[in-house]
Amino acid sequence: QEDVFRYTAEDGAQFKQAWLLQVLEALANVLVGFVGMQLTGATAGIPKKAFAISGASQVSAKACTSLALANGLSFPVATLAKSGKMAPVMLGQLILGGASYTLREYLQVAAIIGGTAIVSMGKKKGSGSSSSMVGVAYIVLSLVLDGVTAGFQKRLKEETKKAGVKPKPYDFMFWTNLYMCLTAIIISGALNEIGPGLAYCSANPEIFSKIVKFAVCSAVGQSFIFYTIANFDPLILSTVTTTRKIFSVLLSIFLKGHSLSMTGWSGIALACSGILSEMALKMGGKAKAH
């Protein structure tokens, strides 16, 4: 994904069609989900409306992340910021649900958000891409939509339970991504991204190969995530996703030429400590349950 938005054509033009990218990514996931659903067996009686709402919300959050990258926000900053998605969820629960949280949970979120801000300010002058305010606005909007998506996904589970059906992992993958793809097609068409985006890819075959790699990696990655959900407990899933976040940030820094000052590295350490603390808290809760 980072390679797609860092690519620059010979004439200096860059790929900006974030919604078209969501179409292609979701389409790859639909194909893999369909194959998996045929192999494991499809579940009948699934409430499609709930999947449609959840899919539309989810693809909007993902598109905002892509738009943040397209508007100058660096991949490490975007990834760390997305790790703070617990913040809008907590805020919503506090305001609407009357929930309460421990001091440790507040500190974890503060560490992730604070670390992300430090990384954003700690990039060395002259480094590749600066984190623009437009990019920051999009990543904040993406976080808000993550909170909205979480609410819709909870409603989706309630709807499937009410309907007396239990969708399998590939049912979730196929139907969610199908409605994500349809939503992205409608919006990318309305924004006139399809024609110019495909023309850009045709004129620059190198970026099309990058998009295909991104879509394939996304589909395979989601397939493994759904397999993990189906066959292992939530702690394993949390460990996998937490490790992915940290390694994604570090690989981006070392392989993509991001240059950080000591202040930036201190922000990385602070944010990662918040992420690891969150995982340790879940591990502690699991141990107590046993």
Tab-separated table of C-alpha atoms in Angstrom:
chain	number	residue	atom	x	y	z
A	1	GLN	CA	0.000	0.000	0.000
A	2	GLU	CA	2.820	2.373	0.827
A	3	ASP	CA	4.521	1.601	-2.506
A	4	VAL	CA	1.323	2.483	-4.396
A	5	PHE	CA	1.113	5.994	-2.975
A	6	ARG	CA	4.874	6.638	-3.030
A	7	TYR	CA	5.086	5.820	-6.743
A	8	THR	CA	5.746	8.802	-9.037
A	9	ALA	CA	5.436	8.630	-12.817
A	10	GLU	CA	7.998	10.189	-15.163
A	11	ASP	CA	5.813	13.279	-15.519
A	12	GLY	CA	5.643	13.651	-11.721
A	13	ALA	CA	2.039	12.451	-11.407
A	14	GLN	CA	1.056	10.197	-8.515
A	15	PHE	CA	-1.766	7.709	-7.972
A	16	LYS	CA	-4.510	9.468	-5.997
A	17	GLN	CA	-7.538	7.262	-6.706
A	18	ALA	CA	-7.964	5.821	-3.213
A	19	TRP	CA	-11.517	4.571	-3.798
A	20	LEU	CA	-10.499	2.709	-6.964
A	21	LEU	CA	-7.771	1.027	-4.915
A	22	GLN	CA	-10.467	-0.116	-2.461
A	23	VAL	CA	-12.444	-1.601	-5.373
A	24	LEU	CA	-9.463	-3.685	-6.492
A	25	GLU	CA	-8.493	-4.723	-2.962
A	26	ALA	CA	-12.042	-5.731	-2.024
A	27	LEU	CA	-12.445	-7.596	-5.323
A	28	ALA	CA	-9.387	-9.748	-4.553
A	29	ASN	CA	-10.843	-10.480	-1.115
A	30	VAL	CA	-14.224	-11.375	-2.654
A	31	LEU	CA	-12.566	-13.915	-4.959
A	32	VAL	CA	-10.583	-15.555	-2.155
A	33	GLY	CA	-13.631	-15.458	0.141
A	34	PHE	CA	-15.785	-17.069	-2.555
A	35	VAL	CA	-13.294	-19.919	-3.072
A	36	GLY	CA	-13.004	-20.434	0.679
A	37	MET	CA	-16.785	-20.378	1.051
A	38	GLN	CA	-17.163	-23.058	-1.630
A	39	LEU	CA	-14.558	-25.248	0.059
A	40	THR	CA	-15.973	-24.906	3.578
A	41	GLY	CA	-19.654	-24.608	2.640
A	42	ALA	CA	-21.812	-21.483	2.492
A	43	THR	CA	-24.212	-20.588	5.298
A	44	ALA	CA	-27.844	-20.034	4.286
A	45	GLY	CA	-30.133	-17.336	5.692
A	46	ILE	CA	-27.451	-14.691	6.333
A	47	PRO	CA	-28.933	-11.173	6.960
A	48	LYS	CA	-27.504	-9.326	3.958
A	49	LYS	CA	-28.608	-5.845	5.071
A	50	ALA	CA	-26.438	-5.998	8.185
A	51	PHE	CA	-23.438	-7.059	6.066
A	52	ALA	CA	-24.124	-4.210	3.626
A	53	ILE	CA	-24.068	-1.561	6.362
A	54	SER	CA	-20.975	-3.039	8.022
A	55	GLY	CA	-19.165	-3.341	4.682
A	56	ALA	CA	-19.955	0.232	3.661
A	57	SER	CA	-18.666	1.578	6.963
A	58	GLN	CA	-15.536	-0.571	6.880
A	59	VAL	CA	-14.513	0.349	3.329
A	60	SER	CA	-15.011	4.023	4.174
A	61	ALA	CA	-12.555	3.696	7.058
A	62	LYS	CA	-10.033	1.917	4.819
A	63	ALA	CA	-10.457	4.512	2.070
A	64	CYS	CA	-9.736	7.306	4.549
A	65	THR	CA	-6.500	5.554	5.520
A	66	SER	CA	-5.535	5.356	1.833
A	67	LEU	CA	-6.468	9.024	1.384
A	68	ALA	CA	-4.253	9.904	4.359
A	69	LEU	CA	-1.314	8.197	2.634
A	70	ALA	CA	-2.200	9.818	-0.701
A	71	ASN	CA	-2.142	13.238	0.999
A	72	GLY	CA	1.303	12.975	2.523
A	73	LEU	CA	0.920	11.097	5.806
A	74	SER	CA	3.803	8.638	6.177
A	75	PHE	CA	3.009	4.933	6.498
A	76	PRO	CA	4.640	4.525	9.970
A	77	VAL	CA	2.613	7.453	11.347
A	78	ALA	CA	-0.614	6.173	9.760
A	79	THR	CA	-0.079	2.645	11.119
A	80	LEU	CA	0.702	3.853	14.632
A	81	ALA	CA	-2.283	6.213	14.539
A	82	LYS	CA	-4.588	3.354	13.508
A	83	SER	CA	-3.326	1.426	16.531
A	84	GLY	CA	-5.049	4.077	18.616
A	85	LYS	CA	-8.496	3.114	17.305
A	86	MET	CA	-9.385	2.126	20.871
A	87	ALA	CA	-9.664	5.862	21.667
A	88	PRO	CA	-12.890	6.600	19.705
A	89	VAL	CA	-14.314	3.259	20.841
A	90	MET	CA	-13.624	4.161	24.481
A	91	LEU	CA	-15.072	7.638	24.009
A	92	GLY	CA	-18.232	6.239	22.464
A	93	GLN	CA	-18.642	3.702	25.245
A	94	LEU	CA	-18.071	6.357	27.909
A	95	ILE	CA	-20.621	8.761	26.423
A	96	LEU	CA	-23.227	6.319	25.163
A	97	GLY	CA	-22.655	3.106	27.057
A	98	GLY	CA	-21.701	4.269	30.532
A	99	ALA	CA	-18.575	2.094	30.455
A	100	SER	CA	-15.592	2.559	32.767
A	101	TYR	CA	-11.906	1.939	32.120
A	102	THR	CA	-8.820	1.443	34.281
A	103	LEU	CA	-5.970	3.944	34.547
A	104	ARG	CA	-3.774	1.472	32.653
A	105	GLU	CA	-6.151	1.444	29.686
A	106	TYR	CA	-6.168	5.245	29.548
A	107	LEU	CA	-2.343	5.277	29.704
A	108	GLN	CA	-2.110	2.700	26.903
A	109	VAL	CA	-4.190	4.840	24.557
A	110	ALA	CA	-2.294	7.968	25.602
A	111	ALA	CA	1.034	6.231	24.881
A	112	ILE	CA	-0.072	5.180	21.392
A	113	ILE	CA	-1.510	8.590	20.482
A	114	GLY	CA	1.357	10.512	22.109
A	115	GLY	CA	3.974	8.309	20.468
A	116	THR	CA	2.330	8.775	17.069
A	117	ALA	CA	2.361	12.562	17.511
A	118	ILE	CA	6.050	12.476	18.484
A	119	VAL	CA	6.927	10.350	15.433
A	120	SER	CA	5.025	12.768	13.200
A	121	MET	CA	6.993	15.717	14.595
A	122	GLY	CA	10.275	13.805	14.846
A	123	LYS	CA	10.945	13.130	11.166
A	124	LYS	CA	14.248	14.579	10.027
A	125	LYS	CA	14.097	17.588	7.759
A	126	GLY	CA	14.397	16.640	4.128
A	127	SER	CA	12.914	13.177	4.600
A	128	GLY	CA	10.748	11.806	1.795
A	129	SER	CA	7.145	12.687	2.623
A	130	SER	CA	5.843	15.051	5.243
A	131	SER	CA	2.727	14.367	7.243
A	132	SER	CA	0.283	16.930	5.901
A	133	MET	CA	-2.622	18.281	7.866
A	134	VAL	CA	-4.985	16.871	5.227
A	135	GLY	CA	-3.474	13.434	5.791
A	136	VAL	CA	-3.890	13.820	9.543
A	137	ALA	CA	-7.539	14.830	9.063
A	138	TYR	CA	-8.184	11.709	6.971
A	139	ILE	CA	-6.572	9.377	9.514
A	140	VAL	CA	-8.675	10.944	12.300
A	141	LEU	CA	-11.787	10.412	10.181
A	142	SER	CA	-10.683	6.821	9.595
A	143	LEU	CA	-10.430	6.283	13.358
A	144	VAL	CA	-13.930	7.706	13.862
A	145	LEU	CA	-15.259	5.358	11.181
A	146	ASP	CA	-13.471	2.462	12.902
A	147	GLY	CA	-15.531	3.225	15.989
A	148	VAL	CA	-18.717	3.365	13.894
A	149	THR	CA	-17.776	0.081	12.184
A	150	ALA	CA	-17.277	-1.618	15.539
A	151	GLY	CA	-20.843	-0.674	16.471
A	152	PHE	CA	-22.231	-1.988	13.176
A	153	GLN	CA	-20.262	-5.236	13.524
A	154	LYS	CA	-21.731	-5.742	16.983
A	155	ARG	CA	-25.195	-5.196	15.500
A	156	LEU	CA	-24.327	-7.651	12.717
A	157	LYS	CA	-23.570	-10.370	15.264
A	158	GLU	CA	-26.864	-9.649	17.006
A	159	GLU	CA	-28.747	-9.841	13.685
A	160	THR	CA	-27.185	-13.183	12.749
A	161	LYS	CA	-27.931	-14.549	16.210
A	162	LYS	CA	-31.534	-13.330	15.934
A	163	ALA	CA	-31.817	-15.025	12.527
A	164	GLY	CA	-30.555	-18.265	14.057
A	165	VAL	CA	-27.520	-18.542	11.762
A	166	LYS	CA	-23.821	-18.747	12.495
A	167	PRO	CA	-21.767	-17.490	9.532
A	168	LYS	CA	-18.437	-19.203	8.931
A	169	PRO	CA	-15.215	-17.179	8.569
A	170	TYR	CA	-15.312	-17.204	4.772
A	171	ASP	CA	-18.982	-16.156	4.840
A	172	PHE	CA	-17.882	-13.045	6.712
A	173	MET	CA	-14.970	-12.494	4.326
A	174	PHE	CA	-17.054	-12.878	1.161
A	175	TRP	CA	-20.181	-10.922	2.096
A	176	THR	CA	-18.363	-8.094	3.910
A	177	ASN	CA	-15.933	-7.572	1.023
A	178	LEU	CA	-18.686	-7.892	-1.594
A	179	TYR	CA	-20.532	-4.936	-0.088
A	180	MET	CA	-17.243	-3.115	0.453
A	181	CYS	CA	-16.504	-3.567	-3.254
A	182	LEU	CA	-19.976	-2.395	-4.338
A	183	THR	CA	-19.756	0.675	-2.087
A	184	ALA	CA	-16.294	1.530	-3.430
A	185	ILE	CA	-17.469	1.117	-7.046
A	186	ILE	CA	-20.362	3.542	-6.480
A	187	ILE	CA	-18.214	6.169	-4.736
A	188	SER	CA	-15.228	5.861	-7.087
A	189	GLY	CA	-17.648	6.197	-10.017
A	190	ALA	CA	-19.288	9.260	-8.482
A	191	LEU	CA	-15.857	10.833	-7.904
A	192	ASN	CA	-14.787	9.986	-11.467
A	193	GLU	CA	-11.827	7.933	-10.268
A	194	ILE	CA	-12.312	4.796	-12.379
A	195	GLY	CA	-11.419	6.173	-15.839
A	196	PRO	CA	-8.450	8.345	-14.774
A	197	GLY	CA	-7.203	5.670	-12.360
A	198	LEU	CA	-7.231	2.889	-14.956
A	199	ALA	CA	-5.657	5.265	-17.501
A	200	TYR	CA	-2.850	6.018	-15.027
A	201	CYS	CA	-2.292	2.292	-14.447
A	202	SER	CA	-2.281	1.660	-18.206
A	203	ALA	CA	0.304	4.385	-18.747
A	204	ASN	CA	2.358	3.174	-15.776
A	205	PRO	CA	2.339	-0.671	-15.727
A	206	GLU	CA	4.769	-0.677	-12.812
A	207	ILE	CA	2.180	0.748	-10.417
A	208	PHE	CA	-0.438	-1.730	-11.597
A	209	SER	CA	1.864	-4.563	-10.529
A	210	LYS	CA	2.222	-2.866	-7.132
A	211	ILE	CA	-1.585	-2.629	-6.803
A	212	VAL	CA	-1.985	-6.303	-7.727
A	213	LYS	CA	0.631	-7.306	-5.132
A	214	PHE	CA	-1.131	-5.188	-2.502
A	215	ALA	CA	-4.551	-6.693	-3.321
A	216	VAL	CA	-3.203	-10.266	-3.286
A	217	CYS	CA	-1.354	-9.715	0.004
A	218	SER	CA	-4.517	-8.215	1.504
A	219	ALA	CA	-6.641	-11.200	0.411
A	220	VAL	CA	-4.145	-13.795	1.625
A	221	GLY	CA	-3.626	-11.883	4.877
A	222	GLN	CA	-7.376	-11.651	5.530
A	223	SER	CA	-7.707	-15.353	4.760
A	224	PHE	CA	-5.140	-16.176	7.445
A	225	ILE	CA	-6.830	-13.798	9.886
A	226	PHE	CA	-10.192	-15.496	9.364
A	227	TYR	CA	-8.499	-18.907	9.696
A	228	THR	CA	-6.974	-17.748	12.989
A	229	ILE	CA	-10.369	-16.519	14.198
A	230	ALA	CA	-11.923	-19.890	13.374
A	231	ASN	CA	-9.226	-22.136	14.839
A	232	PHE	CA	-7.549	-20.244	17.696
A	233	ASP	CA	-8.592	-18.165	20.683
A	234	PRO	CA	-8.744	-14.336	20.620
A	235	LEU	CA	-5.393	-14.038	22.423
A	236	ILE	CA	-3.562	-15.614	19.484
A	237	LEU	CA	-5.346	-13.248	17.097
A	238	SER	CA	-4.412	-10.269	19.272
A	239	THR	CA	-0.773	-11.407	19.334
A	240	VAL	CA	-0.711	-11.784	15.545
A	241	THR	CA	-2.262	-8.375	14.831
A	242	THR	CA	-0.099	-6.615	17.435
A	243	THR	CA	3.087	-8.157	16.044
A	244	ARG	CA	2.015	-7.184	12.522
A	245	LYS	CA	1.557	-3.539	13.500
A	246	ILE	CA	4.994	-3.260	15.081
A	247	PHE	CA	6.822	-5.095	12.282
A	248	SER	CA	4.944	-3.092	9.611
A	249	VAL	CA	6.204	0.131	11.153
A	250	LEU	CA	9.793	-1.096	11.550
A	251	LEU	CA	9.957	-2.636	8.060
A	252	SER	CA	8.624	0.575	6.551
A	253	ILE	CA	11.257	2.635	8.335
A	254	PHE	CA	14.170	0.368	7.405
A	255	LEU	CA	13.130	-0.642	3.861
A	256	LYS	CA	11.402	2.490	2.548
A	257	GLY	CA	13.978	5.074	3.510
A	258	HIS	CA	12.126	6.903	6.295
A	259	SER	CA	14.584	8.944	8.336
A	260	LEU	CA	13.845	9.548	12.011
A	261	SER	CA	15.556	11.724	14.580
A	262	MET	CA	16.095	10.520	18.146
A	263	THR	CA	12.816	12.245	19.008
A	264	GLY	CA	11.069	10.173	16.342
A	265	TRP	CA	12.572	6.926	17.660
A	266	SER	CA	11.429	7.829	21.178
A	267	GLY	CA	7.916	8.200	19.760
A	268	ILE	CA	8.177	4.745	18.137
A	269	ALA	CA	9.233	3.269	21.485
A	270	LEU	CA	6.405	5.018	23.355
A	271	ALA	CA	3.723	3.936	20.866
A	272	CYS	CA	5.004	0.339	20.744
A	273	SER	CA	5.033	0.189	24.540
A	274	GLY	CA	1.339	1.138	24.506
A	275	ILE	CA	0.567	-1.554	21.909
A	276	LEU	CA	2.522	-4.233	23.810
A	277	SER	CA	0.922	-3.210	27.101
A	278	GLU	CA	-2.508	-3.674	25.527
A	279	MET	CA	-1.524	-7.195	24.432
A	280	ALA	CA	-0.066	-7.994	27.879
A	281	LEU	CA	-3.310	-6.861	29.513
A	282	LYS	CA	-5.279	-9.250	27.311
A	283	MET	CA	-2.836	-12.048	28.112
A	284	GLY	CA	-3.274	-11.338	31.834
A	285	GLY	CA	-7.048	-11.438	31.469
A	286	LYS	CA	-6.812	-14.775	29.652
A	287	ALA	CA	-4.596	-16.236	32.364
A	288	LYS	CA	-7.053	-15.162	35.080
A	289	ALA	CA	-9.907	-16.756	33.140
A	290	HIS	CA	-8.094	-20.086	33.395
